Amino acid sequence: MEAAAGEGSAEALPWRLARAGGLLVYDPVPTLAALLDRTVAGERTAVLAAAFHRTLAEATAALVQQVVAAGAPSTVCLSGGCFQNARLLTETRSLLEEQGLRVLVSSAVPVNDGGISYGQAAVAAARLQEG
């Protein structure tokens, strides 16, 4: 998707947040419906891919905004394999920083499974030192 989006920009697709089991979550139905409709209408893949990225960034920033408003710290750590996508990382980070949040991003340790492995190795090393 990142490669398909290229360098172009696009407005977000429709999206909404919903409550599920007491949690606030991103409801993908409006986004996926719009993607299908616009695909059938012949919209270019690059525009749709850019719009999809913007949608995920906006929804993520909105979720974080709600959590911070409810009392969570104003420092956000963006991690996980999805943030290997430079476009998604850049757009999400920008929106969060516009909210006045401090955004942390891994640089020395990979954000994907490599980071998990590093964490497991760190725990094992600490346990070996203890005992």
Tab-separated table of C-alpha atoms in Angstrom, residues 11 27 46 80 128:
chain	number	residue	atom	x	y	z
A	11	GLU	CA	-8.152	13.232	1.882
A	27	ASP	CA	-14.685	0.742	12.982
A	46	ALA	CA	-2.517	5.561	-5.954
A	80	GLY	CA	4.821	-2.397	15.813
A	128	LEU	CA	20.694	-14.845	34.008
